[in-house]
Amino acid sequence: MAYFTLLLAVLHVHKAWCEVTFWDTAVQLSETMTLECVYPMMDNLTQVEWTKISGTETVKIIVYIPNYRMYIDPNYLHRVHFLNSSVGLHNMSLSFYNASEADIGTYSCLFNTFPNGLWEKKIKVVQSDSFEIAASSNGYLSAEPGQNVTLNCQLPRNWPVQQVMWEKVQPHQVDILASCNLSQGTRYTSKYLRTTWSKCSQESLQSVIIPNAMATDSGLYRCQSEASTGEKETFVVRLIITDGRTNKHFILPIAGGSVSLLLVILIIIIIIFYNRRRRRQVRTPLKEPRDKQSKVATNCRSPTSPIHSIDDEKEDIYVNYPTFSRRPKPRF
């Protein structure tokens, strides 16, 4: 009986630990990192608390109450700040100056509002490389601005899936969009800036909908699923919203490849033409001496002088001289 009681206590502690360490967003550690926390409703803000969770202990970093002086923990003084435009606009994102490894951990952003009460977002800061490096794309989906985009997780047929989680993967952070666990009957409420639709049922467990897609929705989306047998599958799709600015990233490589291909073909044609012309120039000097010799031989012959044959040379040649009368010289 005592052993059973101890086991229940351990399970209770494990459950509490999992609840404490669950996160909505993972952020890459950097010196000037920003932890996003934006309340989506238009309720009246009564208080905001930023805390760091270390095991079972919590350290209050900032407590903000409208119209009152803001409290900042001395260890975080001059190291964290809110943007001036954020205060009073339900955007209480926390920016860090000169963050270090000591700032790795889980943070909680807690809104006290009226009349809906508490709203909390948990952010995990990790020391990692770009998150996109580990998320290679399996395919892509193209859509136009304003459309409702449905992302489907491509899994093997008749796979006994019981849990699916959708995430948006950016170089510096990962945001959970939707999560459903059929075995436990739990569904995650997204704290992501954009509203997404999803249903926690066997029929629609593998899909998530992004309504009224915008250019900022372009990027990598990852689906992580787990079967009742314990097997796990990951599917990553790149969403492309085809407006002018976003489409450049995909049109330019294609156009650049086409231009490069044309340039290579042009260079090959020029090389072939040049080689042919060079061969002709090499052959021409060899023919010129023969032509010149024939021309010289032809030019040496007078057009009025006949060409003598061998028989003609044997004939006698007669020359006629005029005869003059001989007179005696006069004597004086």
C-alpha positions as a Markdown table, in Angstrom:
| # | Residue | x | y | z |
|---|---|---|---|---|
| 1 | Met | 0.0 | 0.0 | 0.0 |
| 2 | Ala | 2.8 | 2.4 | 0.9 |
| 3 | Tyr | 4.5 | 1.6 | -2.4 |
| 4 | Phe | 1.3 | 2.3 | -4.3 |
| 5 | Thr | 1.0 | 5.7 | -2.5 |
| 6 | Leu | 4.6 | 6.5 | -3.3 |
| 7 | Leu | 4.0 | 5.7 | -7.0 |
| 8 | Leu | 1.0 | 8.0 | -7.1 |
| 9 | Ala | 3.0 | 10.8 | -5.5 |
| 10 | Val | 5.8 | 10.3 | -8.1 |
| 11 | Leu | 3.3 | 10.4 | -10.9 |
| 12 | His | 1.7 | 13.5 | -9.5 |
| 13 | Val | 5.1 | 15.3 | -9.3 |
| 14 | His | 5.9 | 14.2 | -12.8 |
| 15 | Lys | 2.6 | 15.6 | -14.1 |
| 16 | Ala | 3.2 | 18.9 | -12.3 |
| 17 | Trp | 6.7 | 19.0 | -13.7 |
| 18 | Cys | 5.4 | 18.5 | -17.2 |
| 19 | Glu | 2.8 | 21.2 | -16.8 |
| 20 | Val | 5.4 | 23.6 | -15.6 |
| 21 | Thr | 7.9 | 22.9 | -18.4 |
| 22 | Phe | 5.4 | 22.9 | -21.2 |
| 23 | Trp | 6.1 | 25.7 | -23.7 |
| 24 | Asp | 4.2 | 27.6 | -26.4 |
| 25 | Thr | 7.3 | 29.0 | -28.2 |
| 26 | Ala | 10.9 | 28.1 | -28.4 |
| 27 | Val | 13.4 | 30.9 | -28.9 |
| 28 | Gln | 17.1 | 30.7 | -30.0 |
| 29 | Leu | 19.4 | 32.3 | -27.5 |
| 30 | Ser | 21.1 | 35.5 | -28.8 |
| 31 | Glu | 22.5 | 38.7 | -27.2 |
| 32 | Thr | 19.5 | 40.8 | -28.3 |
| 33 | Met | 16.7 | 38.2 | -28.3 |
| 34 | Thr | 13.0 | 39.2 | -27.9 |
| 35 | Leu | 10.4 | 37.0 | -26.2 |
| 36 | Glu | 7.0 | 37.7 | -28.0 |
| 37 | Cys | 3.9 | 38.0 | -25.8 |
| 38 | Val | 0.8 | 39.6 | -27.4 |
| 39 | Tyr | -2.6 | 39.3 | -25.8 |
| 40 | Pro | -5.1 | 38.6 | -28.6 |
| 41 | Met | -8.3 | 40.0 | -27.0 |
| 42 | Met | -9.4 | 43.6 | -26.4 |
| 43 | Asp | -10.1 | 43.2 | -22.7 |
| 44 | Asn | -9.0 | 45.7 | -20.1 |
| 45 | Leu | -5.4 | 45.0 | -18.9 |
| 46 | Thr | -5.1 | 45.1 | -15.2 |
| 47 | Gln | -1.6 | 43.5 | -14.7 |
| 48 | Val | 1.2 | 41.8 | -16.5 |
| 49 | Glu | 3.9 | 39.6 | -14.9 |
| 50 | Trp | 7.1 | 38.2 | -16.5 |
| 51 | Thr | 8.7 | 35.4 | -14.5 |
| 52 | Lys | 11.5 | 32.9 | -15.1 |
| 53 | Ile | 10.7 | 29.3 | -14.1 |
| 54 | Ser | 13.6 | 27.4 | -12.6 |
| 55 | Gly | 12.4 | 24.0 | -11.4 |
| 56 | Thr | 9.8 | 24.6 | -8.8 |
| 57 | Glu | 10.9 | 28.2 | -8.2 |
| 58 | Thr | 9.8 | 31.3 | -10.0 |
| 59 | Val | 11.7 | 34.6 | -10.2 |
| 60 | Lys | 9.7 | 37.7 | -11.0 |
| 61 | Ile | 11.4 | 39.7 | -13.6 |
| 62 | Ile | 8.9 | 42.5 | -14.2 |
| 63 | Val | 5.5 | 43.4 | -12.8 |
| 64 | Tyr | 3.6 | 46.0 | -14.8 |
| 65 | Ile | 0.4 | 47.6 | -13.6 |
| 66 | Pro | -1.1 | 50.5 | -15.7 |
| 67 | Asn | -0.9 | 53.9 | -14.0 |
| 68 | Tyr | 1.6 | 52.5 | -11.4 |
| 69 | Arg | 5.3 | 52.3 | -11.2 |
| 70 | Met | 6.8 | 49.2 | -12.9 |
| 71 | Tyr | 8.8 | 46.8 | -10.8 |
| 72 | Ile | 12.0 | 45.3 | -12.3 |
| 73 | Asp | 14.1 | 42.7 | -10.5 |
| 74 | Pro | 17.6 | 44.2 | -9.7 |
| 75 | Asn | 19.3 | 41.3 | -11.5 |
| 76 | Tyr | 17.5 | 42.3 | -14.7 |
| 77 | Leu | 17.7 | 46.1 | -14.4 |
| 78 | His | 19.2 | 47.6 | -17.6 |
| 79 | Arg | 19.1 | 44.2 | -19.2 |
| 80 | Val | 15.5 | 43.9 | -20.2 |
| 81 | His | 12.9 | 46.4 | -21.5 |
| 82 | Phe | 9.5 | 46.8 | -23.2 |
| 83 | Leu | 9.2 | 48.7 | -26.4 |
| 84 | Asn | 7.7 | 52.1 | -25.8 |
| 85 | Ser | 5.0 | 51.4 | -28.4 |
| 86 | Ser | 4.1 | 48.1 | -26.7 |
| 87 | Val | 3.0 | 49.4 | -23.3 |
| 88 | Gly | -0.8 | 49.7 | -23.2 |
| 89 | Leu | -1.3 | 48.0 | -26.5 |
| 90 | His | -1.5 | 44.4 | -25.2 |
| 91 | Asn | 1.9 | 43.7 | -26.7 |
| 92 | Met | 4.2 | 43.1 | -23.7 |
| 93 | Ser | 7.1 | 41.4 | -25.6 |
| 94 | Leu | 10.3 | 41.4 | -23.6 |
| 95 | Ser | 13.6 | 42.3 | -25.2 |
| 96 | Phe | 17.0 | 41.4 | -23.7 |
| 97 | Tyr | 20.3 | 43.3 | -23.8 |
| 98 | Asn | 23.5 | 41.2 | -23.7 |
| 99 | Ala | 21.8 | 37.9 | -23.0 |
| 100 | Ser | 24.0 | 35.0 | -21.9 |
| 101 | Glu | 23.8 | 31.3 | -21.1 |
| 102 | Ala | 22.4 | 32.2 | -17.7 |
| 103 | Asp | 19.3 | 33.4 | -19.5 |
| 104 | Ile | 18.5 | 29.9 | -20.8 |
| 105 | Gly | 15.3 | 28.5 | -19.3 |
| 106 | Thr | 11.5 | 28.8 | -19.4 |
| 107 | Tyr | 9.7 | 32.2 | -19.1 |
| 108 | Ser | 6.1 | 32.9 | -18.3 |
| 109 | Cys | 4.1 | 35.9 | -19.6 |
| 110 | Leu | 0.9 | 36.3 | -17.5 |
| 111 | Phe | -1.8 | 38.7 | -18.3 |
| 112 | Asn | -4.5 | 39.6 | -15.8 |
| 113 | Thr | -7.5 | 41.0 | -17.7 |
| 114 | Phe | -11.1 | 41.9 | -17.2 |
| 115 | Pro | -13.5 | 40.3 | -17.7 |
| 116 | Asn | -11.8 | 37.1 | -19.1 |
| 117 | Gly | -9.2 | 36.7 | -16.3 |
| 118 | Leu | -5.8 | 35.0 | -16.7 |
| 119 | Trp | -4.0 | 34.4 | -20.0 |
| 120 | Glu | -0.5 | 32.9 | -19.9 |
| 121 | Lys | 2.2 | 32.1 | -22.5 |
| 122 | Lys | 5.3 | 30.1 | -21.8 |
| 123 | Ile | 8.5 | 30.6 | -23.8 |
| 124 | Lys | 11.5 | 28.4 | -23.7 |
| 125 | Val | 14.9 | 29.9 | -24.5 |
| 126 | Val | 17.4 | 27.3 | -25.8 |
| 127 | Gln | 21.0 | 27.4 | -27.1 |
| 128 | Ser | 20.6 | 26.2 | -30.7 |
| 129 | Asp | 21.5 | 26.8 | -34.3 |
| 130 | Ser | 18.9 | 28.0 | -36.8 |
| 131 | Phe | 15.7 | 26.0 | -36.3 |
| 132 | Glu | 15.2 | 25.8 | -40.1 |
| 133 | Ile | 18.3 | 23.8 | -40.6 |
| 134 | Ala | 16.8 | 20.8 | -38.8 |
| 135 | Ala | 13.5 | 21.2 | -40.7 |
| 136 | Ser | 14.1 | 20.2 | -44.3 |
| 137 | Ser | 11.0 | 20.6 | -46.4 |
| 138 | Asn | 9.1 | 17.5 | -47.8 |
| 139 | Gly | 7.1 | 19.6 | -50.2 |
| 140 | Tyr | 5.5 | 23.0 | -50.8 |
| 141 | Leu | 2.0 | 24.5 | -51.0 |
| 142 | Ser | 1.1 | 27.7 | -52.9 |
| 143 | Ala | -1.8 | 30.0 | -52.1 |
| 144 | Glu | -3.0 | 33.5 | -52.8 |
| 145 | Pro | -3.5 | 36.3 | -50.2 |
| 146 | Gly | -6.9 | 36.1 | -48.6 |
| 147 | Gln | -7.4 | 32.4 | -49.0 |
| 148 | Asn | -8.1 | 29.9 | -46.2 |
| 149 | Val | -5.0 | 27.6 | -46.4 |
| 150 | Thr | -5.4 | 24.0 | -45.1 |
| 151 | Leu | -2.2 | 22.2 | -44.1 |
| 152 | Asn | -2.4 | 18.4 | -44.2 |
| 153 | Cys | 0.0 | 16.1 | -42.5 |
| 154 | Gln | 0.9 | 13.3 | -44.9 |
| 155 | Leu | 1.1 | 10.1 | -43.0 |
| 156 | Pro | 1.2 | 6.4 | -44.0 |
| 157 | Arg | -2.2 | 4.8 | -44.8 |
| 158 | Asn | -4.1 | 3.2 | -41.9 |
| 159 | Trp | -1.6 | 4.7 | -39.4 |
| 160 | Pro | -3.1 | 4.5 | -35.9 |
| 161 | Val | -2.3 | 8.2 | -35.1 |
| 162 | Gln | -3.3 | 9.4 | -31.7 |
| 163 | Gln | -1.4 | 12.6 | -31.3 |
| 164 | Val | -0.5 | 15.4 | -33.7 |
| 165 | Met | 1.3 | 18.8 | -33.2 |
| 166 | Trp | 1.6 | 21.6 | -35.8 |
| 167 | Glu | 4.4 | 24.1 | -35.5 |
| 168 | Lys | 5.6 | 27.1 | -37.5 |
| 169 | Val | 9.4 | 27.0 | -37.8 |
| 170 | Gln | 11.4 | 30.2 | -38.2 |
| 171 | Pro | 15.2 | 30.6 | -38.1 |
| 172 | His | 15.1 | 32.1 | -34.6 |
| 173 | Gln | 12.0 | 30.5 | -33.0 |
| 174 | Val | 9.4 | 27.8 | -33.2 |
| 175 | Asp | 5.7 | 28.4 | -32.4 |
| 176 | Ile | 3.1 | 25.7 | -31.6 |
| 177 | Leu | -0.1 | 26.3 | -33.7 |
| 178 | Ala | -2.2 | 23.3 | -32.7 |
| 179 | Ser | -1.8 | 20.1 | -30.7 |
| 180 | Cys | -4.3 | 17.3 | -30.1 |
| 181 | Asn | -4.0 | 14.1 | -28.1 |
| 182 | Leu | -6.9 | 11.7 | -28.6 |
| 183 | Ser | -5.7 | 9.2 | -26.0 |
| 184 | Gln | -5.8 | 11.9 | -23.3 |
| 185 | Gly | -8.6 | 13.9 | -24.8 |
| 186 | Thr | -6.6 | 17.1 | -24.6 |
| 187 | Arg | -6.4 | 20.0 | -27.0 |
| 188 | Tyr | -3.9 | 22.9 | -27.0 |
| 189 | Thr | -5.0 | 26.5 | -27.2 |
| 190 | Ser | -2.6 | 28.3 | -29.5 |
| 191 | Lys | -0.8 | 31.5 | -28.2 |
| 192 | Tyr | 0.5 | 32.2 | -31.7 |
| 193 | Leu | 0.1 | 35.7 | -33.1 |
| 194 | Arg | -2.1 | 34.5 | -36.0 |
| 195 | Thr | -5.4 | 32.7 | -35.5 |
| 196 | Thr | -5.5 | 29.1 | -36.7 |
| 197 | Trp | -8.3 | 26.6 | -36.8 |
| 198 | Ser | -8.1 | 22.9 | -35.9 |
| 199 | Lys | -10.3 | 20.2 | -34.6 |
| 200 | Cys | -9.3 | 17.4 | -32.2 |
| 201 | Ser | -11.0 | 14.5 | -33.8 |
| 202 | Gln | -9.9 | 11.4 | -35.7 |
| 203 | Glu | -11.2 | 12.8 | -39.0 |
| 204 | Ser | -9.5 | 16.2 | -38.8 |
| 205 | Leu | -6.6 | 15.4 | -36.5 |
| 206 | Gln | -4.0 | 15.8 | -39.2 |
| 207 | Ser | -4.9 | 19.3 | -40.6 |
| 208 | Val | -4.8 | 22.9 | -39.5 |
| 209 | Ile | -6.4 | 25.9 | -41.3 |
| 210 | Ile | -4.8 | 29.4 | -41.6 |
| 211 | Pro | -7.7 | 31.8 | -42.4 |
| 212 | Asn | -7.2 | 34.8 | -44.7 |
| 213 | Ala | -3.5 | 34.0 | -45.5 |
| 214 | Met | -1.1 | 36.9 | -45.7 |
| 215 | Ala | 2.5 | 37.3 | -46.9 |
| 216 | Thr | 3.8 | 36.9 | -43.4 |
| 217 | Asp | 2.3 | 33.4 | -43.2 |
| 218 | Ser | 4.8 | 32.1 | -45.7 |
| 219 | Gly | 7.4 | 29.8 | -44.3 |
| 220 | Leu | 8.0 | 26.3 | -42.9 |
| 221 | Tyr | 5.3 | 24.3 | -41.1 |
| 222 | Arg | 6.1 | 21.1 | -39.3 |
| 223 | Cys | 3.7 | 18.3 | -38.4 |
| 224 | Gln | 4.9 | 15.9 | -35.7 |
| 225 | Ser | 2.7 | 12.9 | -35.1 |
| 226 | Glu | 2.8 | 9.8 | -32.9 |
| 227 | Ala | 0.9 | 6.5 | -33.3 |
| 228 | Ser | -0.6 | 4.3 | -30.6 |
| 229 | Thr | 2.2 | 1.9 | -31.3 |
| 230 | Gly | 4.8 | 4.6 | -30.3 |
| 231 | Glu | 6.0 | 5.3 | -33.8 |
| 232 | Lys | 6.7 | 8.9 | -34.7 |
| 233 | Glu | 6.6 | 10.7 | -38.0 |
| 234 | Thr | 7.5 | 14.2 | -39.1 |
| 235 | Phe | 6.3 | 16.1 | -42.1 |
| 236 | Val | 7.4 | 19.6 | -43.2 |
| 237 | Val | 5.7 | 21.7 | -45.8 |
| 238 | Arg | 6.8 | 25.1 | -47.1 |
| 239 | Leu | 3.9 | 27.6 | -47.6 |
| 240 | Ile | 4.3 | 30.1 | -50.4 |
| 241 | Ile | 1.9 | 33.1 | -50.4 |
| 242 | Thr | 2.2 | 34.3 | -54.0 |
| 243 | Asp | 2.4 | 38.1 | -53.7 |
| 244 | Gly | 5.1 | 40.2 | -55.2 |
| 245 | Arg | 7.4 | 40.5 | -52.3 |
| 246 | Thr | 7.3 | 36.9 | -51.1 |
| 247 | Asn | 7.4 | 35.3 | -54.5 |
| 248 | Lys | 10.8 | 36.9 | -55.3 |
| 249 | His | 12.5 | 34.2 | -53.2 |
| 250 | Phe | 11.2 | 31.5 | -55.5 |
| 251 | Ile | 11.1 | 33.3 | -58.9 |
| 252 | Leu | 14.7 | 34.6 | -58.7 |
| 253 | Pro | 16.3 | 31.1 | -58.4 |
| 254 | Ile | 14.3 | 29.8 | -61.4 |
| 255 | Ala | 15.0 | 32.9 | -63.5 |
| 256 | Gly | 18.6 | 32.8 | -62.4 |
| 257 | Gly | 18.9 | 29.2 | -63.5 |
| 258 | Ser | 17.3 | 29.9 | -66.9 |
| 259 | Val | 19.7 | 32.8 | -67.5 |
| 260 | Ser | 22.7 | 30.7 | -66.5 |
| 261 | Leu | 21.6 | 28.0 | -68.9 |
| 262 | Leu | 21.3 | 30.4 | -71.7 |
| 263 | Leu | 24.6 | 32.0 | -70.9 |
| 264 | Val | 26.3 | 28.5 | -71.0 |
| 265 | Ile | 24.7 | 27.8 | -74.4 |
| 266 | Leu | 25.9 | 31.1 | -75.7 |
| 267 | Ile | 29.4 | 30.5 | -74.5 |
| 268 | Ile | 29.5 | 27.1 | -76.2 |
| 269 | Ile | 28.3 | 28.6 | -79.5 |
| 270 | Ile | 30.9 | 31.3 | -79.3 |
| 271 | Ile | 33.7 | 28.8 | -78.6 |
| 272 | Ile | 32.6 | 26.6 | -81.6 |
| 273 | Phe | 32.4 | 29.6 | -83.9 |
| 274 | Tyr | 35.8 | 30.8 | -82.8 |
| 275 | Asn | 37.4 | 27.3 | -83.3 |
| 276 | Arg | 36.0 | 27.0 | -86.8 |
| 277 | Arg | 37.3 | 30.5 | -87.7 |
| 278 | Arg | 40.7 | 29.7 | -86.3 |
| 279 | Arg | 40.9 | 26.5 | -88.4 |
| 280 | Arg | 40.1 | 28.5 | -91.6 |
| 281 | Gln | 42.8 | 31.0 | -90.8 |
| 282 | Val | 45.3 | 28.2 | -90.3 |
| 283 | Arg | 44.4 | 26.5 | -93.7 |
| 284 | Thr | 44.5 | 29.7 | -95.8 |
| 285 | Pro | 48.3 | 30.5 | -95.6 |
| 286 | Leu | 49.0 | 27.0 | -96.9 |
| 287 | Lys | 47.1 | 27.6 | -100.1 |
| 288 | Glu | 48.4 | 31.2 | -100.8 |
| 289 | Pro | 52.0 | 30.2 | -101.8 |
| 290 | Arg | 50.7 | 27.9 | -104.6 |
| 291 | Asp | 48.4 | 30.6 | -105.9 |
| 292 | Lys | 51.1 | 33.2 | -105.8 |
| 293 | Gln | 53.5 | 30.9 | -107.6 |
| 294 | Ser | 51.0 | 30.3 | -110.4 |
| 295 | Lys | 50.3 | 34.0 | -110.6 |
| 296 | Val | 54.0 | 34.8 | -110.8 |
| 297 | Ala | 54.6 | 32.3 | -113.5 |
| 298 | Thr | 51.6 | 33.6 | -115.5 |
| 299 | Asn | 52.8 | 37.2 | -115.1 |
| 300 | Cys | 56.3 | 36.5 | -116.4 |
| 301 | Arg | 54.9 | 35.5 | -119.8 |
| 302 | Ser | 54.3 | 38.4 | -122.2 |
| 303 | Pro | 50.9 | 38.4 | -123.6 |
| 304 | Thr | 52.3 | 39.2 | -127.1 |
| 305 | Ser | 55.1 | 36.6 | -127.1 |
| 306 | Pro | 54.2 | 33.2 | -128.5 |
| 307 | Ile | 55.0 | 30.1 | -126.6 |
| 308 | His | 57.7 | 28.2 | -128.5 |
| 309 | Ser | 57.5 | 24.5 | -128.9 |
| 310 | Ile | 60.5 | 22.2 | -129.3 |
| 311 | Asp | 60.0 | 21.8 | -133.0 |
| 312 | Asp | 60.0 | 25.6 | -133.5 |
| 313 | Glu | 63.5 | 25.8 | -131.9 |
| 314 | Lys | 64.9 | 23.6 | -134.7 |
| 315 | Glu | 63.8 | 25.9 | -137.5 |
| 316 | Asp | 66.3 | 28.4 | -139.2 |
| 317 | Ile | 66.1 | 32.0 | -138.5 |
| 318 | Tyr | 66.4 | 34.5 | -141.4 |
| 319 | Val | 67.2 | 38.2 | -140.9 |
| 320 | Asn | 66.8 | 40.7 | -143.7 |
| 321 | Tyr | 69.3 | 43.5 | -143.8 |
| 322 | Pro | 69.0 | 46.5 | -146.1 |
| 323 | Thr | 71.6 | 47.0 | -148.8 |
| 324 | Phe | 73.4 | 50.3 | -149.3 |
| 325 | Ser | 75.3 | 51.5 | -152.4 |
| 326 | Arg | 79.0 | 51.8 | -152.0 |
| 327 | Arg | 80.5 | 55.0 | -153.4 |
| 328 | Pro | 84.2 | 55.9 | -153.5 |
| 329 | Lys | 85.3 | 58.4 | -151.1 |
| 330 | Pro | 86.2 | 61.7 | -152.6 |
| 331 | Arg | 89.8 | 62.7 | -152.8 |
| 332 | Phe | 91.0 | 66.1 | -152.1 |
